[in-house]
Tab-separated table of N, CA and C in Angstrom:
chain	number	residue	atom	x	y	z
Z	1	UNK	N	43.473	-10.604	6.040
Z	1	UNK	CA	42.408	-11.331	6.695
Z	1	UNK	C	41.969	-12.463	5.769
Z	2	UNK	N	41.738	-13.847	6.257
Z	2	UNK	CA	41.334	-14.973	5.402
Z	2	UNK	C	40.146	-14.380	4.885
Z	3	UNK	N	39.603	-14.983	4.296
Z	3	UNK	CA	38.341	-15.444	3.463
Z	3	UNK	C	37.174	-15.967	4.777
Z	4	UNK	N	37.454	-16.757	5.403
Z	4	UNK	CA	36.544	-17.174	6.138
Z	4	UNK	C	36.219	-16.103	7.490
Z	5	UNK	N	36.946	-15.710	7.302
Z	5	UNK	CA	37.089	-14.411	8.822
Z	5	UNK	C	36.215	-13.141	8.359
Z	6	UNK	N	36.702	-13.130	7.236
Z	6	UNK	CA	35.767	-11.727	6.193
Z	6	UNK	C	34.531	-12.235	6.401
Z	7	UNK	N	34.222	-14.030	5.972
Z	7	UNK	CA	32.510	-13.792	5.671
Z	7	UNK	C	32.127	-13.701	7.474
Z	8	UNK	N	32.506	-14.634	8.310
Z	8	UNK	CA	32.149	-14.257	9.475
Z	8	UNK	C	31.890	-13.176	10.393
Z	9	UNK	N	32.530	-12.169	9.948
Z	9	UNK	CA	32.416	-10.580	10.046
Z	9	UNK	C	31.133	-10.000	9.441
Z	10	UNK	N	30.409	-10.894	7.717
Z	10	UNK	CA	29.713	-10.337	7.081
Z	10	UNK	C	30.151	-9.348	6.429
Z	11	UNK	N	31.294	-9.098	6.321
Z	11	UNK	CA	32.586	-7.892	5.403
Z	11	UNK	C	32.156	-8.362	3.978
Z	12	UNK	N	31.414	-7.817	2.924
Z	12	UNK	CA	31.086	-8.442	1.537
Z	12	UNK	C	32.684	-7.874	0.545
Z	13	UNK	N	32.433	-8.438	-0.702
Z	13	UNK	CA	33.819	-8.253	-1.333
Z	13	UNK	C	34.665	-6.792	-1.658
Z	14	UNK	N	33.516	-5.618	-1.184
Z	14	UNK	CA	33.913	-4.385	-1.663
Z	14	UNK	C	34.408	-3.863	-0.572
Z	15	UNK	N	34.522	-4.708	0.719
Z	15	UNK	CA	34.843	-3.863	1.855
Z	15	UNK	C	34.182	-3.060	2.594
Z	16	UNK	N	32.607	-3.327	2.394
Z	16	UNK	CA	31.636	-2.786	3.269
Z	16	UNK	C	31.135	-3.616	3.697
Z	17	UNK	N	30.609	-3.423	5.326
Z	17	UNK	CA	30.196	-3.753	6.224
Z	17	UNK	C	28.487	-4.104	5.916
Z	18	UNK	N	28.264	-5.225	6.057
Z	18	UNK	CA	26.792	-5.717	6.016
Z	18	UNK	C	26.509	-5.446	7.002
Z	19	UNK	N	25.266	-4.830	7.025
Z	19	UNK	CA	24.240	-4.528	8.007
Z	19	UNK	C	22.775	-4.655	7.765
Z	20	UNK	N	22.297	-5.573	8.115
Z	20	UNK	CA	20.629	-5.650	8.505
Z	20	UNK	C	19.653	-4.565	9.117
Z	21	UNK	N	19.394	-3.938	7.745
Z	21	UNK	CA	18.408	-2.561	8.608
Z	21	UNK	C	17.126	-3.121	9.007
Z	22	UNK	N	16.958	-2.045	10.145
Z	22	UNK	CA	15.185	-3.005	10.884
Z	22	UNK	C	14.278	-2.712	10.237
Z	23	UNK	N	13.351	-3.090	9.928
Z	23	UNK	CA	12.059	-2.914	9.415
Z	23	UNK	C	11.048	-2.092	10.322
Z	24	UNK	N	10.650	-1.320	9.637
Z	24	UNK	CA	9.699	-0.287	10.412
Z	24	UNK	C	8.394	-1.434	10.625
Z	25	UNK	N	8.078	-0.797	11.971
Z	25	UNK	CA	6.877	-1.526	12.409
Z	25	UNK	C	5.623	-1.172	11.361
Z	26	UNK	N	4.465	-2.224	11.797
Z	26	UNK	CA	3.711	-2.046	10.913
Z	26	UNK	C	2.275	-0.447	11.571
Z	27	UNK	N	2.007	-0.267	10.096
Z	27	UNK	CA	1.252	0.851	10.201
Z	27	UNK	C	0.084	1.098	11.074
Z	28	UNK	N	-0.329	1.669	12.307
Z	28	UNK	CA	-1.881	1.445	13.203
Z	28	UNK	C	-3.047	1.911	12.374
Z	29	UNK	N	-4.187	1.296	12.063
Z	29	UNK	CA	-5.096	1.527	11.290
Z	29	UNK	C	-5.775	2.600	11.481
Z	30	UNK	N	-5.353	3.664	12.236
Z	30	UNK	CA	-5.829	5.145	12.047
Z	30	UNK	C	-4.867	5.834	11.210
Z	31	UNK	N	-3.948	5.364	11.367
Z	31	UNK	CA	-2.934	6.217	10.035
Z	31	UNK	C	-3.680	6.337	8.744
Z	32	UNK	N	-3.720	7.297	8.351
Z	32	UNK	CA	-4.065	7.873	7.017
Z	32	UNK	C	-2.780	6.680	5.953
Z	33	UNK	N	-3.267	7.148	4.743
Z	33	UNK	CA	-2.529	6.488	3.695
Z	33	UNK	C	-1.063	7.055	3.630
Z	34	UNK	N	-1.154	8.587	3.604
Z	34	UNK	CA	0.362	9.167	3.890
Z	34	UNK	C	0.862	9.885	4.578
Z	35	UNK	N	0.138	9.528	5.940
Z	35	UNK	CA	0.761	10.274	7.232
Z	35	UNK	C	2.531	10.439	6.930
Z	36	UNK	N	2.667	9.425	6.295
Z	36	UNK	CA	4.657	9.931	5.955
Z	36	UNK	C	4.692	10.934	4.948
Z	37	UNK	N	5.571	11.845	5.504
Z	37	UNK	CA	5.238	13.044	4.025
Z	37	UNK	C	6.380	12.535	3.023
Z	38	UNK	N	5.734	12.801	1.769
Z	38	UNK	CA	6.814	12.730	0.827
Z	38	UNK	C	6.724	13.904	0.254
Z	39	UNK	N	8.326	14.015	-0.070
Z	39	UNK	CA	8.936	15.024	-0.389
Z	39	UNK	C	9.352	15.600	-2.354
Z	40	UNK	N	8.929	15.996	-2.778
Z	40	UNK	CA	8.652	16.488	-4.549
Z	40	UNK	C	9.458	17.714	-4.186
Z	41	UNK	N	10.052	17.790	-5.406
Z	41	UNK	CA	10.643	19.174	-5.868
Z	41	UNK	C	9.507	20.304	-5.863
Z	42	UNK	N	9.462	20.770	-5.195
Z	42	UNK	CA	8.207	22.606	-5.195
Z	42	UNK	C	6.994	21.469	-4.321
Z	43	UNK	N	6.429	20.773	-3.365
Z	43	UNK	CA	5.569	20.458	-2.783
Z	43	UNK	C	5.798	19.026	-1.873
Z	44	UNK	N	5.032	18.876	-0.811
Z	44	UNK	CA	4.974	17.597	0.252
Z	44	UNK	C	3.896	16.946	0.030
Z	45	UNK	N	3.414	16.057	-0.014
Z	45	UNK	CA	2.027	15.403	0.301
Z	45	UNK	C	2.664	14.432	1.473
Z	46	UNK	N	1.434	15.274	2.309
Z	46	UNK	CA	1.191	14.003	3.617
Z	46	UNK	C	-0.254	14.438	3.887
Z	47	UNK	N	-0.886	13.204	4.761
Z	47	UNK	CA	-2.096	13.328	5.099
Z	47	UNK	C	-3.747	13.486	3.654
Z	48	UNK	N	-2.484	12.639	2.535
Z	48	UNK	CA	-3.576	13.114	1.711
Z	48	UNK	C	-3.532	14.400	0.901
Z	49	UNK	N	-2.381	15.452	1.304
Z	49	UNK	CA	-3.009	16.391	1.167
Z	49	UNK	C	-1.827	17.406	0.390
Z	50	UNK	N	-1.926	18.016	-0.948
Z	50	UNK	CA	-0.834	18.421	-1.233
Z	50	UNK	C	-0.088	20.043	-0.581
Z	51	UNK	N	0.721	20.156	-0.590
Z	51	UNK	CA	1.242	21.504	0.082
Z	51	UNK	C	3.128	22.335	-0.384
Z	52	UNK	N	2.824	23.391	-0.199
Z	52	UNK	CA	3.438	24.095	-1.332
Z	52	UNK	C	3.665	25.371	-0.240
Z	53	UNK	N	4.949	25.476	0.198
Z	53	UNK	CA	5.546	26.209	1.385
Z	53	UNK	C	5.105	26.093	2.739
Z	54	UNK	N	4.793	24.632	2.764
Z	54	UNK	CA	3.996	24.621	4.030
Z	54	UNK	C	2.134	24.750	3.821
Z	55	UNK	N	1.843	25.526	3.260
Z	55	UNK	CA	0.306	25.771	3.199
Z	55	UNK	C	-0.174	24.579	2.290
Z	56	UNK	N	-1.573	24.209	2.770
Z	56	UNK	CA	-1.908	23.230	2.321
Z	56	UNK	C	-2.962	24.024	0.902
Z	57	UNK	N	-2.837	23.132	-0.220
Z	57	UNK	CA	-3.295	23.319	-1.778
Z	57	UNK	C	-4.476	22.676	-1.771
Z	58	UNK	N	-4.801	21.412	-1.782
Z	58	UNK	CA	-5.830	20.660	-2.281
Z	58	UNK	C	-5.371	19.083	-1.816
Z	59	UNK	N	-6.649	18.391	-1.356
Z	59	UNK	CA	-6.340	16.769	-1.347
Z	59	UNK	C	-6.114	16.650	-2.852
Z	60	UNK	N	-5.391	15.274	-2.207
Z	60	UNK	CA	-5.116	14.689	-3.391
Z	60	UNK	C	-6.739	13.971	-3.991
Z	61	UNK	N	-6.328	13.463	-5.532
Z	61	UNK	CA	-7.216	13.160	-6.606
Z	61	UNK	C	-7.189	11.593	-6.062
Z	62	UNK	N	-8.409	11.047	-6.337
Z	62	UNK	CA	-8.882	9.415	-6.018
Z	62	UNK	C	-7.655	8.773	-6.965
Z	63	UNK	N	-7.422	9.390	-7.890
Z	63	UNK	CA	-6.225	8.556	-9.012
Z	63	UNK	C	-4.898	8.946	-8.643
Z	64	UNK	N	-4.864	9.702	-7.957
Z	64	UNK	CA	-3.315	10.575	-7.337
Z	64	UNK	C	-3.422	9.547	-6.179
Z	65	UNK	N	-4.353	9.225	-4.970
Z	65	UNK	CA	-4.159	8.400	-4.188
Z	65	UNK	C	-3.626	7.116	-4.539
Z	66	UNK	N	-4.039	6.438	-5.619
Z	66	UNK	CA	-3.879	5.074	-6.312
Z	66	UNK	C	-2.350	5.218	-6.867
Z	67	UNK	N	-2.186	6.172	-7.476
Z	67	UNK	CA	-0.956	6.195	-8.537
Z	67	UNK	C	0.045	5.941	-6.852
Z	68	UNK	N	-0.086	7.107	-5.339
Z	68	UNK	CA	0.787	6.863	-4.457
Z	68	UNK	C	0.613	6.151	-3.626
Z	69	UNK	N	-0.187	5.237	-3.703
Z	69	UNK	CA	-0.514	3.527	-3.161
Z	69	UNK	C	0.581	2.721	-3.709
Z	70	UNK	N	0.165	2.760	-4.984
Z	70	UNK	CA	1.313	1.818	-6.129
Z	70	UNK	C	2.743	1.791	-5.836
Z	71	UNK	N	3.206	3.681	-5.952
Z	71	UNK	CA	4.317	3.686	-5.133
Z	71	UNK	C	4.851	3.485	-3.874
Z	72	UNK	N	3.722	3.159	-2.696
Z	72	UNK	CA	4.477	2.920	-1.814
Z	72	UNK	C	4.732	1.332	-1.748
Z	73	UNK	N	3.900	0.042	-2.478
Z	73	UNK	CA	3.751	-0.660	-2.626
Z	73	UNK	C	5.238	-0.967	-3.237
Z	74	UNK	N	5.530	-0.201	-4.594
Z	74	UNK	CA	6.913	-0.606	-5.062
Z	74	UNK	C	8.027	-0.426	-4.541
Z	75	UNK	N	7.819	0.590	-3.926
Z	75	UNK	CA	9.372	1.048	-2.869
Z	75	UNK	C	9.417	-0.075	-1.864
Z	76	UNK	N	7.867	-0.704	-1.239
Z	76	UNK	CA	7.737	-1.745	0.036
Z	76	UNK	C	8.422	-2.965	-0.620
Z	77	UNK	N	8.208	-3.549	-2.162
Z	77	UNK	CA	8.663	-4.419	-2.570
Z	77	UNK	C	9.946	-4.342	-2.859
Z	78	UNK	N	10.416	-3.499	-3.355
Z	78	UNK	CA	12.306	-3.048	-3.722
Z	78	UNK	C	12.803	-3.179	-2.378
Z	79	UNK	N	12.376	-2.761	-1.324
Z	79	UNK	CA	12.996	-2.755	-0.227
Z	79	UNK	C	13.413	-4.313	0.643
Z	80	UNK	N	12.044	-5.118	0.353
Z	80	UNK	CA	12.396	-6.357	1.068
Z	80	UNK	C	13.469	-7.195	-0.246
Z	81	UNK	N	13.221	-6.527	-1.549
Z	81	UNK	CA	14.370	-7.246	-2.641
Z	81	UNK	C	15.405	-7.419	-2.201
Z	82	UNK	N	15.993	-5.737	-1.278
Z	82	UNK	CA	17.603	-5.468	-1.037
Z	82	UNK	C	17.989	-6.209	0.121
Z	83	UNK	N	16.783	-6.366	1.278
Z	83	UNK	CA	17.007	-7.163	2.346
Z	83	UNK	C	17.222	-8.764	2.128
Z	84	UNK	N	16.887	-9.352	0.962
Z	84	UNK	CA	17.071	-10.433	0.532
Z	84	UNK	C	18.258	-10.774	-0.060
Z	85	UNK	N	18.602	-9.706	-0.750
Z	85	UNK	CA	20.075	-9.681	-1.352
Z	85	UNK	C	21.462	-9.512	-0.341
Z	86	UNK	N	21.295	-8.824	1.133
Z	86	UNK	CA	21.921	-8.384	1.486
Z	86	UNK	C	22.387	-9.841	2.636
């Protein structure tokens, strides 16, 4: 296959297929901060709230909220990085 046929395809040099993933819509302002649960080795936090086989432990700490603000902030920024690169 030429060169010009590859980029027109969007075929990059390793032989994988470029694809444009969609962007999740934006968040409705009743959503809590982490209605998305994230997932830790031995516990979930969603809703704020930490949990440990399912049963809920304790909200999270005003500085535990901030520290997983930050992170979702950096994962939001890494993510539009790769969409830029791609």
């Amino acid at each position: 296959m030429k060169e010009q046929e590859k980029t027109n395809l969007g075929i990059l040099d390793h032989n994988i297929l470029q694809v444009d993933a969609p962007s999740p819509p934006l968040k409705p302002s009743f959503c809590q901060l982490t209605s998305k649960p994230f997932t830790f080795i031995g516990c979930v936090i969603q809703n704020d709230k930490i949990y440990v086989n399912k049963e809920p432990i304790r909200a999270l700490t005003e500085d535990e909220l901030e520290q997983l603000e930050t992170f979702m902030k950096q994962v939001d920024d890494y993510e539009k990085q790769v969409q830029l690169v791609e």
